Every structure is written in C-alpha cells, then in structure tokens.
C-alpha cells in the first residue's frame, strides 16, 4: 500500500483507499489563518447560541439528524472507501449519532433543567439552585476507525449543551466535504459546527487556540500529548483512549450464544475498535467444548480473501485494515507471540493484496509477549483458561487498560459481582459491546477518563453553577464584621 505523506510544499493529506492503495483525493491542511478564523467564528457563534433555550438547541440537532438521514447513503459510501469496512458495518456509522439525538430530544431539557437544592446549613432566608451553562467552543479530535460516529457523537453532546463545535477528523479518514454537506443541509446557525482538516500538528495547533474543552478519541500516546498540551492553558480534556477488553465465560454460560458473541466482539470492524474483545478467558470445565465451537465458527468467517470488496458483497464479515502502521502493529504482535511460544490455532497471516489480516486465535500466551498487554486493534484474539472467579478477575485486571468488558454466566448475581470487580468504564453481562444512548460511555485506567452520551454527556460539556439566593431584607450574617468575642 502506498505510504500516506504530507507534502511539505503545499501541505495536504493523501486519503488512501485501503482496498486498493489508490489515492482517493487530497485535502489541503488548514492554514494558520483558517484555524484563527474558525475559532473567531466559533466564539461569535457562541455569543448567540449561549442564549438559546435547550429546546432551540435540540431543534438544531433534529435538523442535523434529518441531514444525516438524507445523506446516509453518501456517508456510508465515503466511510466505505476511506476505511475499507464491510458493507454491513456501515449503517452503524451513519445512524449511531441519531440515536443520541433522539435520546437528548426526549431527555435533555429535564437533564439540564435548573435544580432546586436543599441547603445543608440551616437558614430561614436562603435558597439554592444549580444550573448548567454552556462553556464555549468545543474541539472534537477524532480517530480513523469510526470516523463519522466518533466525530458526530461528541459533537451532538456538545451542541445539546449549547456549545459550538470544531471537528478535527483523522488525517486518514477526513470524509472531506461530508460534514460541510450536513452543516449546509441542516441550516445550522452560522459556525455552530465547523470542520478543520489536518494531521497531528493541526490538532496541536487547534489546542493553542484555546477551546473551552477538548474531547479527544485516539491512542494513549496521543491522549497524553493532548492532555499535556491542554494543561498549558488549563483546558479541560476528556480522553477516550484504547482498550484491551476481556471476555470472561463461566462454565454455566450459554456456550452457543457466547461463541457467537465472542466472534462478533473480536472481529467486528476487523477488530479495529477500542471496545473489541481482545482477550478471552474461558472456564476450564467448558474450555474444550467452547474452543471447538469457536474455532469452527471463526474458520467460517467470510473475509476479503474469499470475497473481494465490491458493491454487492454484503456477506463479507472481515474487511480491510485501514492503515499501513496498523497492519504492521498486528503482524509484529502476532510474530512476537509466535516467537515466544504462543500457539496460533487459527489464521496468523496477512491477507495480501487487499490490506487485511486473517481472523486469528492465539493460546498459550505469556507475560513477556506484547499481545498479552498491548492493544492489538485487529482481528486477533487470545484465549486463556481459568478456574476460579478470583483468577478471572485478576486476569481481567492485569492490563493497564480499562474500557469495556463482558462476563458470561447464568448466575446474574455473579455477573454483577464480576462487573463490579473488573476495573473498566463499561461492562456487559451476557452480551458483548452493547451500548446505549442513555448510558455514559468512557474508560478507566489508561483507557482515559470523562464520559459522554447519557446525562453525563451533557453535564460534561456544561459549567455547573451553584447559585444561592438570599432575601434582600435579610439581617446581616452573624459571622460578618465587626468581629467580637461573642
Ligand atoms: P491517534 O491518537 O493517532 O489519532 C487520533 C486523532 O488525534 C487524530 O485526529 C490525530 O490527528 C490527532 N492527534 C494525534 N496526536 C495529536 C496531538 N499531539 N495533538 C492533537 N491532536 C493529535 O489515534 P488513531 O490511530 O487515529 O486511533 C486509534 C486509537 O484510538 C486506538 O488506540 C483506539 O483504541 C482509540 N479509540 C478509542 C475509542 C474510545 O472511545 N475509547 C474509540 C475509538 C478509537
């Protein structure tokens, strides 16, 4: 595949089709003047939008929803070309932000309403409320694996909370022109939503323009750099970073359902998903039965080896790896594991020509292997036996990540107990990678912090202010001046 390069004479980004390595188009990187202008415009938009009622903001979002719906086929086609996803996984991209809009349409007014709070200190004259106020322009920095969802969903939260948004999409999947089309079709107030194209340096330069908040989705290394940079200006950041998610299957689990879930959880989006199941822990009593079924089903997956990606291949299940560096990382981890004694029970090789990797199942991993602790972000899963609840908990918690997890058992109490003992931002019992617009989403440990979606998704983009109201004719407080012994 051709390397993506930044032309230093006229800075631009080449956007490559992973299916065939061809350059689809080039995007000029934003100039200093364009970045200045975007922030100037966002600040002037904020002067108007901060006075809008919550309902007026939601009406804006409903117009965005219609624009997304009307442009869905084009959004999916653009995502398909720039990421090499399977066709069946494109719908998620186009419609996920709209679920969030529907949730806020029905709930944001209540979530953001002023709340009367009973004061703790006794008083005959005072009362108090808490209010949520918009904060100002929000910078959304997004990655390439779900380019549209991970740009639009944080933007929806920020706009519902009353803030203009500047999106900086990934340099690999900018979907150039798509956001502009949605902005135009939804007839948003000027500069409520803007997009700035560029790479890491552009992201960094945008931070220097001092947004009111940054929501960053990407790798741990970049997240740390963003946070350090934001600290210069004391800009609050929300970091949505990587994962190495565990799936724990007890011996009372519904094995057939767990097999199908493990397959989808580890191979969805060709494993390029932060909440991908990368580590499976299977109880020793069912290990053999589970593995027999899992390997059989994993071996039946339809990949780009059998089905070349073209318009009517809706049965394709494992698509392309989006970028060269990602493919190299997957190959490196698998080779490292192999060289240190891991067993490759299925796959283990690159699918050449179409920039992909075989569905891969690995056992016998040890702590000196990269694959044991590092995020793989590919169609690769490791499987390890366990014998007790405590051992499963220790194994689940042994990496630095803590994004999502799932536990499989017919004993709901045990499922909930395990969900408590696994350190993660999200956990599912008897399902995999299930999220909901009403629930906050985010990570713990090196998977980041902050939450978006749900009520927290609005509160996180608001300034929560406490207001105490006293009576105009209340007497002077006894603790004011003058000080006396009494
Ligand atoms: P990345 O960190 O390389 O880049 C993400 C975005 O940050 C890009 O737009 C990039 O241009 C920008 N960027 C990078 N360095 C920057 C800097 N110093 N200042 C400002 N902007 C900067 O990540 P990626 O390779 O695009 O995405 C893959 C990673 O994202 C994986 O680790 C994956 O787990 C993670 N991810 C997390 C979530 C989540 O919700 N937790 C979701 C999807 C992906």
PDB file of N, CA, C and O in Angstrom, residues 203-272:
ATOM      1  N   UNK A 203      -3.995  19.321  14.896  1.00  0.00           N
ATOM      2  CA  UNK A 203      -4.704  19.089  16.162  1.00  0.00           C
ATOM      3  C   UNK A 203      -4.049  19.890  17.272  1.00  0.00           C
ATOM      4  O   UNK A 203      -4.723  20.553  18.072  1.00  0.00           O
ATOM      5  N   UNK A 204      -2.742  19.838  17.287  1.00  0.00           N
ATOM      6  CA  UNK A 204      -1.986  20.544  18.318  1.00  0.00           C
ATOM      7  C   UNK A 204      -2.160  22.068  18.171  1.00  0.00           C
ATOM      8  O   UNK A 204      -2.371  22.776  19.160  1.00  0.00           O
ATOM      9  N   UNK A 205      -2.106  22.555  16.929  1.00  0.00           N
ATOM     10  CA  UNK A 205      -2.267  23.999  16.694  1.00  0.00           C
ATOM     11  C   UNK A 205      -3.658  24.479  17.109  1.00  0.00           C
ATOM     12  O   UNK A 205      -3.824  25.615  17.552  1.00  0.00           O
ATOM     13  N   UNK A 206      -4.638  23.600  16.958  1.00  0.00           N
ATOM     14  CA  UNK A 206      -6.003  23.986  17.357  1.00  0.00           C
ATOM     15  C   UNK A 206      -6.094  24.137  18.880  1.00  0.00           C
ATOM     16  O   UNK A 206      -6.825  24.982  19.381  1.00  0.00           O
ATOM     17  N   UNK A 207      -5.343  23.307  19.592  1.00  0.00           N
ATOM     18  CA  UNK A 207      -5.351  23.426  21.066  1.00  0.00           C
ATOM     19  C   UNK A 207      -4.816  24.801  21.474  1.00  0.00           C
ATOM     20  O   UNK A 207      -5.313  25.413  22.427  1.00  0.00           O
ATOM     21  N   UNK A 208      -3.821  25.298  20.696  1.00  0.00           N
ATOM     22  CA  UNK A 208      -3.270  26.626  21.006  1.00  0.00           C
ATOM     23  C   UNK A 208      -4.306  27.740  20.851  1.00  0.00           C
ATOM     24  O   UNK A 208      -4.099  28.842  21.336  1.00  0.00           O
ATOM     25  N   UNK A 209      -5.402  27.455  20.157  1.00  0.00           N
ATOM     26  CA  UNK A 209      -6.478  28.465  20.008  1.00  0.00           C
ATOM     27  C   UNK A 209      -7.415  28.450  21.210  1.00  0.00           C
ATOM     28  O   UNK A 209      -8.435  29.111  21.235  1.00  0.00           O
ATOM     29  N   UNK A 210      -7.093  27.646  22.204  1.00  0.00           N
ATOM     30  CA  UNK A 210      -7.787  27.613  23.496  1.00  0.00           C
ATOM     31  C   UNK A 210      -9.291  27.340  23.431  1.00  0.00           C
ATOM     32  O   UNK A 210     -10.117  28.185  23.820  1.00  0.00           O
ATOM     33  N   UNK A 211      -9.674  26.152  22.948  1.00  0.00           N
ATOM     34  CA  UNK A 211     -11.092  25.790  23.054  1.00  0.00           C
ATOM     35  C   UNK A 211     -11.499  25.712  24.524  1.00  0.00           C
ATOM     36  O   UNK A 211     -10.635  25.606  25.401  1.00  0.00           O
ATOM     37  N   UNK A 212     -12.809  25.763  24.766  1.00  0.00           N
ATOM     38  CA  UNK A 212     -13.286  25.694  26.155  1.00  0.00           C
ATOM     39  C   UNK A 212     -13.121  24.279  26.703  1.00  0.00           C
ATOM     40  O   UNK A 212     -12.979  24.082  27.908  1.00  0.00           O
ATOM     41  N   UNK A 213     -13.159  23.294  25.806  1.00  0.00           N
ATOM     42  CA  UNK A 213     -12.962  21.902  26.225  1.00  0.00           C
ATOM     43  C   UNK A 213     -12.504  21.100  25.009  1.00  0.00           C
ATOM     44  O   UNK A 213     -12.844  21.439  23.873  1.00  0.00           O
ATOM     45  N   UNK A 214     -11.736  20.044  25.286  1.00  0.00           N
ATOM     46  CA  UNK A 214     -11.315  19.142  24.204  1.00  0.00           C
ATOM     47  C   UNK A 214     -11.872  17.767  24.518  1.00  0.00           C
ATOM     48  O   UNK A 214     -11.709  17.267  25.638  1.00  0.00           O
ATOM     49  N   UNK A 215     -12.512  17.154  23.522  1.00  0.00           N
ATOM     50  CA  UNK A 215     -12.817  15.731  23.658  1.00  0.00           C
ATOM     51  C   UNK A 215     -11.996  15.014  22.600  1.00  0.00           C
ATOM     52  O   UNK A 215     -12.138  15.248  21.407  1.00  0.00           O
ATOM     53  N   UNK A 216     -11.100  14.171  23.104  1.00  0.00           N
ATOM     54  CA  UNK A 216     -10.129  13.503  22.240  1.00  0.00           C
ATOM     55  C   UNK A 216     -10.416  12.008  22.214  1.00  0.00           C
ATOM     56  O   UNK A 216     -10.516  11.375  23.270  1.00  0.00           O
ATOM     57  N   UNK A 217     -10.522  11.433  21.033  1.00  0.00           N
ATOM     58  CA  UNK A 217     -10.617   9.973  20.913  1.00  0.00           C
ATOM     59  C   UNK A 217      -9.432   9.505  20.088  1.00  0.00           C
ATOM     60  O   UNK A 217      -9.244   9.962  18.948  1.00  0.00           O
ATOM     61  N   UNK A 218      -8.624   8.633  20.652  1.00  0.00           N
ATOM     62  CA  UNK A 218      -7.445   8.159  19.926  1.00  0.00           C
ATOM     63  C   UNK A 218      -6.573   7.302  20.820  1.00  0.00           C
ATOM     64  O   UNK A 218      -7.042   6.711  21.795  1.00  0.00           O
ATOM     65  N   UNK A 219      -5.300   7.268  20.494  1.00  0.00           N
ATOM     66  CA  UNK A 219      -4.381   6.373  21.201  1.00  0.00           C
ATOM     67  C   UNK A 219      -3.940   6.967  22.542  1.00  0.00           C
ATOM     68  O   UNK A 219      -4.041   8.180  22.768  1.00  0.00           O
ATOM     69  N   UNK A 220      -3.408   6.107  23.383  1.00  0.00           N
ATOM     70  CA  UNK A 220      -2.944   6.556  24.703  1.00  0.00           C
ATOM     71  C   UNK A 220      -1.815   7.578  24.544  1.00  0.00           C
ATOM     72  O   UNK A 220      -1.805   8.631  25.195  1.00  0.00           O
ATOM     73  N   UNK A 221      -0.872   7.291  23.627  1.00  0.00           N
ATOM     74  CA  UNK A 221       0.274   8.192  23.465  1.00  0.00           C
ATOM     75  C   UNK A 221      -0.192   9.588  23.051  1.00  0.00           C
ATOM     76  O   UNK A 221       0.227  10.596  23.638  1.00  0.00           O
ATOM     77  N   UNK A 222      -1.095   9.661  22.073  1.00  0.00           N
ATOM     78  CA  UNK A 222      -1.575  10.977  21.628  1.00  0.00           C
ATOM     79  C   UNK A 222      -2.420  11.630  22.715  1.00  0.00           C
ATOM     80  O   UNK A 222      -2.365  12.845  22.910  1.00  0.00           O
ATOM     81  N   UNK A 223      -3.198  10.808  23.434  1.00  0.00           N
ATOM     82  CA  UNK A 223      -4.029  11.351  24.516  1.00  0.00           C
ATOM     83  C   UNK A 223      -3.168  12.033  25.578  1.00  0.00           C
ATOM     84  O   UNK A 223      -3.517  13.103  26.079  1.00  0.00           O
ATOM     85  N   UNK A 224      -2.037  11.420  25.882  1.00  0.00           N
ATOM     86  CA  UNK A 224      -1.139  12.029  26.882  1.00  0.00           C
ATOM     87  C   UNK A 224      -0.589  13.354  26.359  1.00  0.00           C
ATOM     88  O   UNK A 224      -0.491  14.334  27.092  1.00  0.00           O
ATOM     89  N   UNK A 225      -0.225  13.369  25.059  1.00  0.00           N
ATOM     90  CA  UNK A 225       0.321  14.600  24.468  1.00  0.00           C
ATOM     91  C   UNK A 225      -0.735  15.708  24.485  1.00  0.00           C
ATOM     92  O   UNK A 225      -0.442  16.864  24.819  1.00  0.00           O
ATOM     93  N   UNK A 226      -1.968  15.334  24.168  1.00  0.00           N
ATOM     94  CA  UNK A 226      -3.062  16.319  24.153  1.00  0.00           C
ATOM     95  C   UNK A 226      -3.285  16.872  25.567  1.00  0.00           C
ATOM     96  O   UNK A 226      -3.431  18.071  25.776  1.00  0.00           O
ATOM     97  N   UNK A 227      -3.255  15.969  26.543  1.00  0.00           N
ATOM     98  CA  UNK A 227      -3.507  16.417  27.918  1.00  0.00           C
ATOM     99  C   UNK A 227      -2.391  17.346  28.415  1.00  0.00           C
ATOM    100  O   UNK A 227      -2.655  18.361  29.068  1.00  0.00           O
ATOM    101  N   UNK A 228      -1.145  16.979  28.095  1.00  0.00           N
ATOM    102  CA  UNK A 228      -0.009  17.841  28.492  1.00  0.00           C
ATOM    103  C   UNK A 228      -0.163  19.217  27.875  1.00  0.00           C
ATOM    104  O   UNK A 228       0.049  20.238  28.525  1.00  0.00           O
ATOM    105  N   UNK A 229      -0.502  19.227  26.594  1.00  0.00           N
ATOM    106  CA  UNK A 229      -0.639  20.494  25.879  1.00  0.00           C
ATOM    107  C   UNK A 229      -1.787  21.328  26.461  1.00  0.00           C
ATOM    108  O   UNK A 229      -1.655  22.531  26.692  1.00  0.00           O
ATOM    109  N   UNK A 230      -2.898  20.652  26.707  1.00  0.00           N
ATOM    110  CA  UNK A 230      -4.074  21.354  27.238  1.00  0.00           C
ATOM    111  C   UNK A 230      -3.768  21.943  28.623  1.00  0.00           C
ATOM    112  O   UNK A 230      -4.317  22.980  29.001  1.00  0.00           O
ATOM    113  N   UNK A 231      -2.864  21.274  29.346  1.00  0.00           N
ATOM    114  CA  UNK A 231      -2.526  21.752  30.697  1.00  0.00           C
ATOM    115  C   UNK A 231      -1.886  23.146  30.644  1.00  0.00           C
ATOM    116  O   UNK A 231      -2.034  23.937  31.570  1.00  0.00           O
ATOM    117  N   UNK A 232      -1.208  23.476  29.531  1.00  0.00           N
ATOM    118  CA  UNK A 232      -0.603  24.807  29.394  1.00  0.00           C
ATOM    119  C   UNK A 232      -1.649  25.902  29.546  1.00  0.00           C
ATOM    120  O   UNK A 232      -1.358  27.007  29.974  1.00  0.00           O
ATOM    121  N   UNK A 233      -2.852  25.603  29.106  1.00  0.00           N
ATOM    122  CA  UNK A 233      -3.926  26.612  29.142  1.00  0.00           C
ATOM    123  C   UNK A 233      -5.012  26.231  30.144  1.00  0.00           C
ATOM    124  O   UNK A 233      -6.058  26.872  30.198  1.00  0.00           O
ATOM    125  N   UNK A 234      -4.776  25.153  30.878  1.00  0.00           N
ATOM    126  CA  UNK A 234      -5.777  24.624  31.814  1.00  0.00           C
ATOM    127  C   UNK A 234      -7.126  24.350  31.128  1.00  0.00           C
ATOM    128  O   UNK A 234      -8.191  24.664  31.637  1.00  0.00           O
ATOM    129  N   UNK A 235      -7.028  23.770  29.922  1.00  0.00           N
ATOM    130  CA  UNK A 235      -8.255  23.408  29.189  1.00  0.00           C
ATOM    131  C   UNK A 235      -8.694  22.019  29.668  1.00  0.00           C
ATOM    132  O   UNK A 235      -7.880  21.084  29.664  1.00  0.00           O
ATOM    133  N   UNK A 236      -9.944  21.856  30.072  1.00  0.00           N
ATOM    134  CA  UNK A 236     -10.386  20.503  30.466  1.00  0.00           C
ATOM    135  C   UNK A 236     -10.391  19.556  29.269  1.00  0.00           C
ATOM    136  O   UNK A 236     -10.752  19.965  28.154  1.00  0.00           O
ATOM    137  N   UNK A 237      -9.956  18.326  29.500  1.00  0.00           N
ATOM    138  CA  UNK A 237      -9.935  17.345  28.408  1.00  0.00           C
ATOM    139  C   UNK A 237     -10.717  16.118  28.819  1.00  0.00           C
ATOM    140  O   UNK A 237     -10.768  15.754  29.991  1.00  0.00           O
ATOM    141  N   UNK A 238     -11.312  15.504  27.833  1.00  0.00           N
ATOM    142  CA  UNK A 238     -11.937  14.210  28.037  1.00  0.00           C
ATOM    143  C   UNK A 238     -11.201  13.272  27.095  1.00  0.00           C
ATOM    144  O   UNK A 238     -11.071  13.569  25.906  1.00  0.00           O
ATOM    145  N   UNK A 239     -10.672  12.179  27.639  1.00  0.00           N
ATOM    146  CA  UNK A 239      -9.856  11.281  26.828  1.00  0.00           C
ATOM    147  C   UNK A 239     -10.549   9.939  26.647  1.00  0.00           C
ATOM    148  O   UNK A 239     -10.836   9.240  27.626  1.00  0.00           O
ATOM    149  N   UNK A 240     -10.821   9.600  25.409  1.00  0.00           N
ATOM    150  CA  UNK A 240     -11.407   8.300  25.059  1.00  0.00           C
ATOM    151  C   UNK A 240     -10.307   7.526  24.348  1.00  0.00           C
ATOM    152  O   UNK A 240     -10.052   7.747  23.154  1.00  0.00           O
ATOM    153  N   UNK A 241      -9.630   6.635  25.067  1.00  0.00           N
ATOM    154  CA  UNK A 241      -8.397   6.034  24.527  1.00  0.00           C
ATOM    155  C   UNK A 241      -8.582   4.549  24.213  1.00  0.00           C
ATOM    156  O   UNK A 241      -9.686   4.087  24.023  1.00  0.00           O
ATOM    157  N   UNK A 242      -7.486   3.835  24.173  1.00  0.00           N
ATOM    158  CA  UNK A 242      -7.509   2.450  23.698  1.00  0.00           C
ATOM    159  C   UNK A 242      -8.069   1.462  24.713  1.00  0.00           C
ATOM    160  O   UNK A 242      -8.458   1.822  25.826  1.00  0.00           O
ATOM    161  N   UNK A 243      -8.106   0.196  24.303  1.00  0.00           N
ATOM    162  CA  UNK A 243      -8.615  -0.848  25.188  1.00  0.00           C
ATOM    163  C   UNK A 243      -7.976  -2.193  24.898  1.00  0.00           C
ATOM    164  O   UNK A 243      -7.299  -2.382  23.876  1.00  0.00           O
ATOM    165  N   UNK A 244      -8.144  -3.101  25.825  1.00  0.00           N
ATOM    166  CA  UNK A 244      -7.670  -4.489  25.661  1.00  0.00           C
ATOM    167  C   UNK A 244      -8.718  -5.338  26.370  1.00  0.00           C
ATOM    168  O   UNK A 244      -8.458  -5.960  27.413  1.00  0.00           O
ATOM    169  N   UNK A 245      -9.936  -5.293  25.821  1.00  0.00           N
ATOM    170  CA  UNK A 245     -11.088  -5.725  26.611  1.00  0.00           C
ATOM    171  C   UNK A 245     -11.174  -7.229  26.822  1.00  0.00           C
ATOM    172  O   UNK A 245     -11.023  -8.014  25.883  1.00  0.00           O
ATOM    173  N   UNK A 246     -11.474  -7.623  28.060  1.00  0.00           N
ATOM    174  CA  UNK A 246     -11.621  -9.051  28.377  1.00  0.00           C
ATOM    175  C   UNK A 246     -13.064  -9.543  28.236  1.00  0.00           C
ATOM    176  O   UNK A 246     -14.012  -8.796  28.444  1.00  0.00           O
ATOM    177  N   UNK A 247     -13.174 -10.823  27.886  1.00  0.00           N
ATOM    178  CA  UNK A 247     -14.470 -11.513  27.895  1.00  0.00           C
ATOM    179  C   UNK A 247     -14.285 -12.724  28.795  1.00  0.00           C
ATOM    180  O   UNK A 247     -13.364 -13.519  28.556  1.00  0.00           O
ATOM    181  N   UNK A 248     -15.133 -12.846  29.809  1.00  0.00           N
ATOM    182  CA  UNK A 248     -14.970 -13.944  30.765  1.00  0.00           C
ATOM    183  C   UNK A 248     -16.162 -14.875  30.646  1.00  0.00           C
ATOM    184  O   UNK A 248     -17.315 -14.441  30.798  1.00  0.00           O
ATOM    185  N   UNK A 249     -15.901 -16.149  30.371  1.00  0.00           N
ATOM    186  CA  UNK A 249     -17.001 -17.085  30.137  1.00  0.00           C
ATOM    187  C   UNK A 249     -16.953 -18.177  31.210  1.00  0.00           C
ATOM    188  O   UNK A 249     -16.017 -18.993  31.241  1.00  0.00           O
ATOM    189  N   UNK A 250     -17.966 -18.152  32.085  1.00  0.00           N
ATOM    190  CA  UNK A 250     -18.038 -19.148  33.154  1.00  0.00           C
ATOM    191  C   UNK A 250     -18.655 -20.446  32.628  1.00  0.00           C
ATOM    192  O   UNK A 250     -19.266 -20.466  31.553  1.00  0.00           O
ATOM    193  N   UNK A 251     -18.533 -21.504  33.450  1.00  0.00           N
ATOM    194  CA  UNK A 251     -18.981 -22.819  32.968  1.00  0.00           C
ATOM    195  C   UNK A 251     -20.499 -22.991  32.980  1.00  0.00           C
ATOM    196  O   UNK A 251     -21.009 -23.996  32.489  1.00  0.00           O
ATOM    197  N   UNK A 252     -21.233 -21.981  33.527  1.00  0.00           N
ATOM    198  CA  UNK A 252     -22.696 -22.059  33.461  1.00  0.00           C
ATOM    199  C   UNK A 252     -23.249 -21.165  32.350  1.00  0.00           C
ATOM    200  O   UNK A 252     -24.451 -20.910  32.284  1.00  0.00           O
ATOM    201  N   UNK A 253     -22.371 -20.659  31.502  1.00  0.00           N
ATOM    202  CA  UNK A 253     -22.815 -19.745  30.438  1.00  0.00           C
ATOM    203  C   UNK A 253     -23.492 -20.517  29.307  1.00  0.00           C
ATOM    204  O   UNK A 253     -23.252 -21.710  29.127  1.00  0.00           O
ATOM    205  N   UNK A 254     -24.294 -19.804  28.544  1.00  0.00           N
ATOM    206  CA  UNK A 254     -24.883 -20.355  27.322  1.00  0.00           C
ATOM    207  C   UNK A 254     -23.762 -20.359  26.272  1.00  0.00           C
ATOM    208  O   UNK A 254     -23.422 -19.324  25.683  1.00  0.00           O
ATOM    209  N   UNK A 255     -23.178 -21.537  26.076  1.00  0.00           N
ATOM    210  CA  UNK A 255     -21.951 -21.615  25.270  1.00  0.00           C
ATOM    211  C   UNK A 255     -22.187 -21.176  23.821  1.00  0.00           C
ATOM    212  O   UNK A 255     -21.394 -20.411  23.253  1.00  0.00           O
ATOM    213  N   UNK A 256     -23.287 -21.606  23.238  1.00  0.00           N
ATOM    214  CA  UNK A 256     -23.507 -21.274  21.818  1.00  0.00           C
ATOM    215  C   UNK A 256     -23.640 -19.765  21.616  1.00  0.00           C
ATOM    216  O   UNK A 256     -23.098 -19.206  20.672  1.00  0.00           O
ATOM    217  N   UNK A 257     -24.363 -19.129  22.541  1.00  0.00           N
ATOM    218  CA  UNK A 257     -24.523 -17.667  22.437  1.00  0.00           C
ATOM    219  C   UNK A 257     -23.171 -16.977  22.664  1.00  0.00           C
ATOM    220  O   UNK A 257     -22.815 -16.032  21.963  1.00  0.00           O
ATOM    221  N   UNK A 258     -22.424 -17.491  23.657  1.00  0.00           N
ATOM    222  CA  UNK A 258     -21.119 -16.884  23.961  1.00  0.00           C
ATOM    223  C   UNK A 258     -20.156 -17.027  22.774  1.00  0.00           C
ATOM    224  O   UNK A 258     -19.370 -16.118  22.489  1.00  0.00           O
ATOM    225  N   UNK A 259     -20.233 -18.150  22.069  1.00  0.00           N
ATOM    226  CA  UNK A 259     -19.361 -18.359  20.901  1.00  0.00           C
ATOM    227  C   UNK A 259     -19.647 -17.293  19.842  1.00  0.00           C
ATOM    228  O   UNK A 259     -18.738 -16.646  19.307  1.00  0.00           O
ATOM    229  N   UNK A 260     -20.943 -17.097  19.559  1.00  0.00           N
ATOM    230  CA  UNK A 260     -21.310 -16.109  18.535  1.00  0.00           C
ATOM    231  C   UNK A 260     -20.904 -14.698  18.970  1.00  0.00           C
ATOM    232  O   UNK A 260     -20.437 -13.896  18.160  1.00  0.00           O
ATOM    233  N   UNK A 261     -21.089 -14.411  20.262  1.00  0.00           N
ATOM    234  CA  UNK A 261     -20.734 -13.088  20.774  1.00  0.00           C
ATOM    235  C   UNK A 261     -19.222 -12.870  20.718  1.00  0.00           C
ATOM    236  O   UNK A 261     -18.741 -11.788  20.352  1.00  0.00           O
ATOM    237  N   UNK A 262     -18.477 -13.915  21.047  1.00  0.00           N
ATOM    238  CA  UNK A 262     -17.011 -13.804  21.038  1.00  0.00           C
ATOM    239  C   UNK A 262     -16.517 -13.515  19.622  1.00  0.00           C
ATOM    240  O   UNK A 262     -15.602 -12.712  19.411  1.00  0.00           O
ATOM    241  N   UNK A 263     -17.177 -14.159  18.690  1.00  0.00           N
ATOM    242  CA  UNK A 263     -16.801 -13.987  17.288  1.00  0.00           C
ATOM    243  C   UNK A 263     -17.037 -12.543  16.839  1.00  0.00           C
ATOM    244  O   UNK A 263     -16.164 -11.887  16.259  1.00  0.00           O
ATOM    245  N   UNK A 264     -18.233 -12.056  17.126  1.00  0.00           N
ATOM    246  CA  UNK A 264     -18.583 -10.694  16.702  1.00  0.00           C
ATOM    247  C   UNK A 264     -17.759  -9.670  17.493  1.00  0.00           C
ATOM    248  O   UNK A 264     -17.229  -8.708  16.931  1.00  0.00           O
ATOM    249  N   UNK A 265     -17.636  -9.930  18.806  1.00  0.00           N
ATOM    250  CA  UNK A 265     -16.911  -8.991  19.669  1.00  0.00           C
ATOM    251  C   UNK A 265     -15.450  -8.840  19.296  1.00  0.00           C
ATOM    252  O   UNK A 265     -14.855  -7.786  19.475  1.00  0.00           O
ATOM    253  N   UNK A 266     -14.855  -9.898  18.777  1.00  0.00           N
ATOM    254  CA  UNK A 266     -13.425  -9.802  18.462  1.00  0.00           C
ATOM    255  C   UNK A 266     -13.164  -9.433  17.001  1.00  0.00           C
ATOM    256  O   UNK A 266     -12.077  -8.959  16.685  1.00  0.00           O
ATOM    257  N   UNK A 267     -14.160  -9.649  16.129  1.00  0.00           N
ATOM    258  CA  UNK A 267     -13.904  -9.443  14.694  1.00  0.00           C
ATOM    259  C   UNK A 267     -14.664  -8.260  14.099  1.00  0.00           C
ATOM    260  O   UNK A 267     -14.399  -7.893  12.947  1.00  0.00           O
ATOM    261  N   UNK A 268     -15.597  -7.676  14.838  1.00  0.00           N
ATOM    262  CA  UNK A 268     -16.327  -6.522  14.315  1.00  0.00           C
ATOM    263  C   UNK A 268     -15.339  -5.440  13.872  1.00  0.00           C
ATOM    264  O   UNK A 268     -14.349  -5.171  14.565  1.00  0.00           O
ATOM    265  N   UNK A 269     -15.623  -4.834  12.736  1.00  0.00           N
ATOM    266  CA  UNK A 269     -14.746  -3.791  12.183  1.00  0.00           C
ATOM    267  C   UNK A 269     -13.316  -4.306  12.023  1.00  0.00           C
ATOM    268  O   UNK A 269     -12.345  -3.591  12.207  1.00  0.00           O
ATOM    269  N   UNK A 270     -13.218  -5.610  11.734  1.00  0.00           N
ATOM    270  CA  UNK A 270     -11.918  -6.270  11.564  1.00  0.00           C
ATOM    271  C   UNK A 270     -11.048  -6.029  12.811  1.00  0.00           C
ATOM    272  O   UNK A 270      -9.832  -5.872  12.724  1.00  0.00           O
ATOM    273  N   UNK A 271     -11.725  -6.017  13.951  1.00  0.00           N
ATOM    274  CA  UNK A 271     -11.024  -5.875  15.235  1.00  0.00           C
ATOM    275  C   UNK A 271     -10.533  -4.468  15.531  1.00  0.00           C
ATOM    276  O   UNK A 271      -9.950  -4.221  16.585  1.00  0.00           O
ATOM    277  N   UNK A 272     -10.802  -3.550  14.621  1.00  0.00           N
ATOM    278  CA  UNK A 272     -10.296  -2.176  14.821  1.00  0.00           C
ATOM    279  C   UNK A 272     -11.327  -1.351  15.573  1.00  0.00           C
ATOM    280  O   UNK A 272     -11.967  -0.459  15.018  1.00  0.00           O
TER     281      UNK A 272
END
